Amino acid sequence: MKKIGILTSGGDCQALNPTMRSVVKAMENLFGDIEVYGFLEGYKGLIYGKYKKMKPMDFSGLLSKGGTVLGTSRVPFKEIDNPTEDGVEKVPAMIKTYKKLELDCLFVLGGNGSQKTANRLYNEGLNVIGLPKTIDNDIWGTDVTFGFQSAIDVATHAIDCIYTTAESHNRVFVIETMGHKVGWITLYAGIAGGADVILLPEIPYDMKKVYKAIDKRKKMGKNFAIIVVAEGAISKEIAKMSKKDRKAKLAERKYPSIAYEIANDIQANYPAAEIRVALPGHTQRGGNPDAYDRVLTSRFGAKAAELFKEKDFGKLVVIRNNEVTAIPMAESAGKLKYVDTECQLIQEAKTLGISFGD
Ligand code: F6P
C-alpha cells in the first residue's frame, strides 16, 4: 500500500481543497488503496508530527470547497534553519516525521517560500512533489498558479460592485487589491472591472499621470473614476530610493495602506471631489474555487500522481501554453514571476486608454 503525506502551506486560497482531492483521487485510481497522512497547519504539522490519518473518502466533496481542510500556516523559508520557539530544529524534525511514518512521498501545496522548503526537503533525501498555489500568480515557471483565477473573479466582482455606486454618486474610488510584490491580480481584475487607472508594483506611478487620467474622464463628461491599485504599488519617487531608504519611508507612512495615501493625494488635488477607498482584502482568497481553478487543479492532481508513478520526485507541477508538465523545483525556487511591463496585455490596455500612472 502506498503511503503519502500531504500539506497546505502559506496563505490559503480557494483551490487548495480541490487540489488535494485531485491528488488523492488520482493516486487512488492509479494505486488502489492508499493511506494519506494529512499534516495539520502546513509545515507545522510535519515539524511536530501533527497529522490526520485519512482515507480517499475524506477528500470527497472538496472540488467546490474553498479554504483547506488541513489548515495552513506560514513557516518562513528564511527561518527554516532557526529552531522553533520551543527549540525544535525544523528540518531534522520534518525528516524524522516523514521517516517515522515511512511515507513514499510528500505532496506540498504552497507558494514560493513553501516550494523552497519543499526543494530543501527533496535535497535532504525525501521524495517530494510540489503543486503551485497562490492567488498572487507569482511562482516562476508556471503560467498560472491555482487560486489566481478565483481571486481575479472575487476582485472583479468587488470592482463591479463599486463601479455602480461610484457612477451613482460621481465619486472617485480607489480600490486596493492584493499583491505586495507582483501586480497580476490588479492587472487582470483592473481590466475585467473596467478600471481607468491600474497601478502595479512593477510600474512605479506618478500622481500627475493619475490626475491626467481623471481629467481625461472629466473631459469625456464622466464624473466618476475607478482606480485599482496593488497593495505593493510604489511611486516613482520611492522606486528611485535604495532598498533601505525605501523601507524607512514606507515604515513612516501615515496611512493604513497605499490606497488611502493615493486617495488623500487625489483629494488634495481635487478639493471638491468625493473620494472613497474600498479594500476587498482577504475576500480575494475566500469563497469557493471558480470553474477554471476546478479544472486546473484536476489537471495538476493527475500530473502529480503520474510523477509519483514514474518516481519523478523533486518536481513542481506547472502549466505552460495550456500543457500541464513539471519542472525541477530547484529551477523555480527563489525566483518571482513578475508582470512583464512590456507584455501584450499591458500594451492593449494602454491602447484602450487605461492609465498605468507611468
Ligand atoms: O500571498 C497571498 C497573499 O494574499 C498576498 O497577496 C497578501 O499580500 C498576503 O498574502 C496577505 O497575507 P496575510 O494573510 O498574512 O495577511
Coordinates of C-alpha atoms and ligand atoms in Angstrom, one line a residue:
M1 CA 0.0 0.0 0.0
K2 CA 1.3 3.5 -0.9
K3 CA 1.6 5.9 2.0
I4 CA 1.6 9.6 1.1
G5 CA 1.8 12.8 3.1
I6 CA 0.1 16.0 2.0
L7 CA 0.2 19.5 3.4
T8 CA -1.1 23.0 2.5
S9 CA 1.3 25.8 3.4
G10 CA 1.3 29.6 3.4
G11 CA -1.6 31.9 2.7
D12 CA -4.8 30.0 1.8
C13 CA -6.7 30.3 -1.4
Q14 CA -9.9 29.0 -2.9
A15 CA -8.3 26.0 -4.7
L16 CA -6.4 24.1 -2.0
N17 CA -9.1 21.6 -1.2
P18 CA -9.8 20.7 -4.8
T19 CA -6.1 20.2 -5.4
M20 CA -5.8 17.8 -2.5
R21 CA -8.9 16.0 -3.7
S22 CA -7.5 15.5 -7.2
V23 CA -4.1 14.3 -6.0
V24 CA -5.7 11.7 -3.8
K25 CA -8.3 10.7 -6.3
A26 CA -5.6 10.2 -9.0
M27 CA -3.4 8.3 -6.6
E28 CA -6.3 6.0 -5.6
N29 CA -7.2 5.5 -9.2
L30 CA -3.6 4.5 -10.1
F31 CA -2.7 2.5 -7.0
G32 CA -5.9 1.3 -5.4
D33 CA -6.0 1.5 -1.6
I34 CA -3.7 4.3 -0.3
E35 CA -3.0 5.7 3.1
V36 CA -2.9 9.5 3.4
Y37 CA -1.3 11.5 6.2
G38 CA -2.7 15.0 6.1
F39 CA -0.4 17.3 8.0
L40 CA -2.2 19.9 10.0
E41 CA -1.4 23.6 9.5
G42 CA 1.2 23.1 6.8
Y43 CA 4.9 22.5 7.7
K44 CA 4.0 22.9 11.4
G45 CA 2.2 19.6 11.2
L46 CA 5.3 17.9 9.7
I47 CA 7.6 19.5 12.3
Y48 CA 5.5 18.5 15.3
G49 CA 4.2 15.2 13.9
K50 CA 0.6 16.5 13.9
Y51 CA -1.5 14.8 11.2
K52 CA -4.7 13.2 10.4
K53 CA -4.6 9.6 9.0
M54 CA -7.0 9.8 6.1
K55 CA -8.7 7.7 3.5
P56 CA -9.5 8.8 0.0
M57 CA -13.2 9.2 1.0
D58 CA -12.2 12.0 3.4
F59 CA -11.3 14.1 0.3
S60 CA -14.6 13.5 -1.4
G61 CA -16.8 16.6 -1.9
L62 CA -13.9 19.1 -1.9
L63 CA -14.0 20.0 -5.5
S64 CA -16.0 23.1 -4.9
K65 CA -14.9 24.0 -1.4
G66 CA -12.6 26.9 -0.6
G67 CA -10.1 27.0 2.2
T68 CA -8.2 23.9 3.4
V69 CA -9.5 21.1 5.5
L70 CA -5.9 20.6 6.8
G71 CA -5.4 24.2 7.9
T72 CA -2.4 26.2 7.0
S73 CA 0.3 28.4 8.5
R74 CA 3.4 30.4 7.4
V75 CA 6.8 28.8 8.3
P76 CA 9.1 31.2 6.5
F77 CA 11.9 29.6 4.4
K78 CA 14.4 32.2 5.6
E79 CA 13.9 30.9 9.1
I80 CA 14.0 27.2 8.2
D81 CA 17.4 26.6 9.9
N82 CA 16.4 28.5 13.1
P83 CA 14.8 26.4 15.7
T84 CA 11.1 26.9 16.6
E85 CA 10.2 29.0 19.7
D86 CA 10.2 25.8 21.7
G87 CA 13.7 24.8 20.4
V88 CA 12.8 22.2 17.8
E89 CA 15.2 22.0 14.8
K90 CA 12.7 22.3 11.9
V91 CA 14.4 20.4 9.1
P92 CA 15.5 17.4 11.1
A93 CA 12.1 17.2 12.8
M94 CA 10.3 17.1 9.4
I95 CA 12.7 14.4 8.1
K96 CA 12.0 12.4 11.3
T97 CA 8.3 12.6 10.9
Y98 CA 8.5 11.6 7.2
K99 CA 10.7 8.6 8.0
K100 CA 8.8 7.5 11.1
L101 CA 5.6 7.3 9.0
E102 CA 7.5 5.5 6.2
L103 CA 6.0 7.8 3.6
D104 CA 6.5 7.2 -0.1
C105 CA 6.1 10.8 -0.9
L106 CA 5.1 14.2 0.4
F107 CA 2.9 16.4 -1.7
V108 CA 3.4 20.1 -0.9
L109 CA 0.7 22.6 -2.0
G110 CA 2.2 26.0 -1.5
G111 CA 3.6 29.3 -2.8
N112 CA 7.1 30.5 -3.4
G113 CA 8.5 30.1 0.2
S114 CA 6.8 26.8 0.7
Q115 CA 8.2 25.4 -2.5
K116 CA 11.7 26.5 -1.4
T117 CA 11.2 24.4 1.7
A118 CA 9.9 21.5 -0.4
N119 CA 13.1 21.7 -2.5
R120 CA 15.2 21.7 0.6
L121 CA 13.4 18.5 1.9
Y122 CA 14.0 16.9 -1.5
N123 CA 17.7 17.8 -1.3
E124 CA 17.7 16.2 2.2
G125 CA 16.6 12.9 0.5
L126 CA 12.8 12.9 0.8
N127 CA 10.5 12.2 -2.1
V128 CA 8.7 15.5 -2.6
I129 CA 6.3 16.7 -5.3
G130 CA 5.2 20.4 -5.4
L131 CA 2.0 21.9 -6.6
P132 CA 1.9 25.7 -7.3
K133 CA -0.6 27.6 -5.1
T134 CA -1.1 31.3 -4.7
I135 CA -3.6 33.9 -5.6
D136 CA -0.7 36.1 -6.5
N137 CA 0.3 34.0 -9.5
D138 CA 4.0 34.8 -8.9
I139 CA 5.6 31.3 -8.9
W140 CA 8.3 31.3 -11.5
G141 CA 7.9 28.5 -14.2
T142 CA 4.2 28.2 -14.4
D143 CA 1.9 30.4 -16.5
V144 CA -0.9 30.1 -13.9
T145 CA -1.0 29.1 -10.2
F146 CA -4.1 27.6 -8.7
G147 CA -6.1 30.2 -6.8
F148 CA -5.3 33.0 -9.1
Q149 CA -8.3 32.9 -11.3
S150 CA -10.7 32.6 -8.4
A151 CA -9.1 35.6 -6.8
I152 CA -9.4 37.6 -10.0
D153 CA -13.1 36.7 -10.0
V154 CA -13.6 38.0 -6.5
A155 CA -11.6 41.2 -7.1
T156 CA -13.5 41.8 -10.3
H157 CA -16.8 41.3 -8.5
A158 CA -15.7 43.9 -5.9
I159 CA -14.8 46.4 -8.6
D160 CA -18.2 45.8 -10.3
C161 CA -20.0 46.5 -7.0
I162 CA -18.0 49.7 -6.5
Y163 CA -18.5 50.8 -10.1
T164 CA -22.3 51.2 -9.9
T165 CA -22.1 53.2 -6.7
A166 CA -19.2 55.3 -8.0
E167 CA -21.3 56.2 -11.0
S168 CA -24.4 57.0 -9.0
H169 CA -22.5 59.4 -6.7
N170 CA -20.0 60.8 -9.1
R171 CA -17.2 59.6 -6.9
V172 CA -13.6 58.6 -7.5
F173 CA -12.9 55.2 -5.9
V174 CA -9.5 53.8 -5.1
I175 CA -9.8 50.0 -4.8
E176 CA -6.8 48.2 -3.3
T177 CA -6.2 44.6 -4.5
M178 CA -3.7 42.0 -3.1
G179 CA -0.2 41.7 -4.4
H180 CA 2.8 43.1 -2.4
K181 CA 5.5 42.3 -4.9
V182 CA 3.6 41.5 -8.1
G183 CA 0.5 43.0 -9.8
W184 CA -1.1 40.0 -11.5
I185 CA -4.4 40.2 -9.7
T186 CA -4.6 44.0 -10.1
L187 CA -3.8 43.9 -13.8
Y188 CA -6.4 41.2 -14.6
A189 CA -9.1 42.4 -12.2
G190 CA -8.5 46.0 -13.2
I191 CA -9.0 45.3 -16.9
A192 CA -12.0 43.0 -16.2
G193 CA -13.6 45.6 -13.9
G194 CA -13.2 48.5 -16.4
A195 CA -10.6 50.5 -14.3
D196 CA -9.5 53.8 -15.6
V197 CA -6.2 53.6 -13.8
I198 CA -4.3 50.5 -12.8
L199 CA -1.2 50.8 -10.5
L200 CA 1.1 47.8 -10.2
P201 CA 4.3 47.3 -8.1
E202 CA 6.2 46.6 -11.4
I203 CA 5.3 50.1 -12.8
P204 CA 6.1 52.9 -10.4
Y205 CA 3.5 55.7 -10.7
D206 CA 3.5 59.4 -10.9
M207 CA 0.4 61.0 -9.3
K208 CA 0.4 63.7 -12.1
K209 CA -0.4 60.9 -14.5
V210 CA -3.2 59.7 -12.3
Y211 CA -4.7 63.2 -12.3
K212 CA -4.3 63.4 -16.0
A213 CA -6.4 60.2 -16.3
I214 CA -9.1 61.7 -14.0
D215 CA -9.1 64.9 -16.1
K216 CA -9.4 63.0 -19.3
R217 CA -12.6 61.3 -17.9
K218 CA -14.0 64.7 -16.8
K219 CA -13.5 66.0 -20.4
M220 CA -15.4 62.9 -21.6
G221 CA -18.3 64.0 -19.3
K222 CA -17.6 61.2 -16.8
N223 CA -17.6 62.5 -13.2
F224 CA -16.5 59.2 -11.6
A225 CA -13.4 57.2 -11.9
I226 CA -12.1 53.8 -10.8
I227 CA -8.5 53.4 -9.7
V228 CA -7.3 49.9 -8.9
V229 CA -4.1 49.8 -7.0
A230 CA -2.0 46.8 -5.9
E231 CA -1.1 46.8 -2.2
G232 CA 2.6 47.0 -3.1
A233 CA 2.4 49.7 -5.7
I234 CA 5.0 52.4 -5.3
S235 CA 5.5 55.9 -6.6
K236 CA 8.4 56.8 -9.0
E237 CA 9.9 58.8 -6.2
I238 CA 10.1 55.9 -3.8
A239 CA 11.2 53.5 -6.5
K240 CA 14.3 55.6 -7.0
M241 CA 15.4 55.1 -3.4
S242 CA 17.8 52.5 -2.0
K243 CA 16.1 49.4 -0.5
K244 CA 17.0 50.7 3.0
D245 CA 15.6 54.2 2.4
R246 CA 12.5 52.8 0.8
K247 CA 11.8 50.6 3.8
A248 CA 12.3 53.5 6.1
K249 CA 10.0 55.7 4.0
L250 CA 7.3 53.1 3.9
A251 CA 7.5 52.5 7.6
E252 CA 6.7 56.1 8.3
R253 CA 3.7 56.1 6.0
K254 CA 0.9 57.7 8.0
Y255 CA -1.9 55.9 6.1
P256 CA -3.1 52.3 6.8
S257 CA -2.2 51.4 3.2
I258 CA -1.4 52.7 -0.3
A259 CA -5.0 53.2 -1.4
Y260 CA -5.5 55.7 1.4
E261 CA -2.4 57.6 0.5
I262 CA -3.4 57.8 -3.1
A263 CA -7.0 58.9 -2.1
N264 CA -5.5 61.6 0.1
D265 CA -3.3 62.9 -2.7
I266 CA -6.3 63.0 -5.1
Q267 CA -8.5 64.8 -2.5
A268 CA -5.7 67.4 -2.1
N269 CA -5.6 67.9 -5.9
Y270 CA -9.4 68.0 -6.3
P271 CA -10.8 69.5 -3.0
A272 CA -14.4 69.5 -4.3
A273 CA -14.4 65.9 -5.4
E274 CA -15.7 63.0 -3.3
I275 CA -13.1 60.3 -3.0
R276 CA -13.6 56.9 -1.4
V277 CA -11.4 53.9 -0.7
A278 CA -12.5 50.2 -0.9
L279 CA -10.5 47.1 0.1
P280 CA -11.7 43.7 -0.8
G281 CA -8.8 42.4 1.3
H282 CA -8.9 38.7 2.2
T283 CA -12.2 38.1 0.4
Q284 CA -9.9 37.7 -2.6
R285 CA -8.6 34.5 -1.0
G286 CA -12.0 33.3 0.2
G287 CA -15.1 31.7 -1.0
N288 CA -15.2 28.8 -3.5
P289 CA -12.9 27.9 -6.4
D290 CA -14.2 29.0 -9.8
A291 CA -14.7 26.6 -12.8
Y292 CA -11.2 27.4 -14.2
D293 CA -9.5 26.5 -10.9
R294 CA -11.5 23.3 -10.6
V295 CA -10.3 22.2 -14.0
L296 CA -6.7 23.4 -13.4
T297 CA -6.5 21.6 -10.0
S298 CA -7.9 18.4 -11.5
R299 CA -5.2 18.5 -14.1
F300 CA -2.5 19.3 -11.6
G301 CA -3.5 16.5 -9.3
A302 CA -3.5 14.0 -12.2
K303 CA 0.0 15.1 -13.2
A304 CA 1.3 14.9 -9.6
A305 CA 0.1 11.3 -9.3
E306 CA 1.8 10.5 -12.7
L307 CA 5.1 11.9 -11.4
F308 CA 4.7 9.7 -8.3
K309 CA 4.2 6.7 -10.6
E310 CA 7.3 7.5 -12.5
K311 CA 9.2 8.1 -9.3
D312 CA 10.0 11.5 -10.7
F313 CA 10.5 13.4 -7.5
G314 CA 11.8 16.9 -6.7
K315 CA 9.4 18.3 -9.4
L316 CA 6.9 21.2 -9.4
V317 CA 3.8 20.7 -11.4
V318 CA 3.3 23.6 -13.8
I319 CA 1.2 24.7 -16.8
R320 CA 2.8 26.2 -19.8
N321 CA 0.9 27.1 -23.0
N322 CA -2.1 25.1 -21.7
E323 CA 0.0 22.0 -21.3
V324 CA 0.5 20.6 -17.8
T325 CA 4.1 19.5 -17.2
A326 CA 6.7 19.5 -14.5
I327 CA 10.0 21.3 -13.8
P328 CA 12.7 20.7 -11.2
M329 CA 11.7 22.5 -8.0
A330 CA 15.3 23.9 -7.9
E331 CA 14.6 25.8 -11.2
S332 CA 11.7 27.7 -9.7
A333 CA 12.9 28.1 -6.1
G334 CA 13.9 31.6 -5.2
K335 CA 12.6 33.3 -8.3
L336 CA 9.5 35.5 -8.6
K337 CA 7.3 35.8 -11.7
Y338 CA 6.7 39.5 -12.1
V339 CA 4.3 41.1 -14.6
D340 CA 6.3 41.8 -17.7
T341 CA 5.8 45.6 -18.1
E342 CA 6.2 45.3 -21.9
C343 CA 3.7 42.4 -22.3
Q344 CA 0.9 42.5 -24.9
L345 CA -1.8 42.8 -22.3
I346 CA -0.4 46.0 -20.9
Q347 CA 0.1 47.4 -24.4
E348 CA -3.5 46.5 -25.2
A349 CA -4.8 48.1 -22.0
K350 CA -2.9 51.3 -22.9
T351 CA -4.4 51.2 -26.4
L352 CA -7.8 51.1 -24.7
G353 CA -6.8 54.3 -22.8
I354 CA -6.2 52.7 -19.4
S355 CA -3.5 54.6 -17.5
F356 CA -0.8 52.8 -15.5
G357 CA 0.4 56.0 -13.9
D358 CA 3.7 56.0 -15.8
Ligands
F6P1 O1 0.3 35.5 -0.7 C1 -1.0 35.7 -0.7 C2 -1.4 37.0 0.0 O2 -2.8 37.0 0.0 C3 -0.9 38.3 -0.6 O3 -1.4 38.7 -1.8 C4 -1.0 39.2 0.5 O4 -0.2 40.3 0.4 C5 -0.7 38.4 1.7 O5 -1.0 37.0 1.3 C6 -1.6 38.7 2.9 O6 -1.1 37.9 4.0 P1 -1.8 37.6 5.4 O7 -2.9 36.6 5.1 O8 -0.8 37.0 6.2 O9 -2.4 38.9 5.8

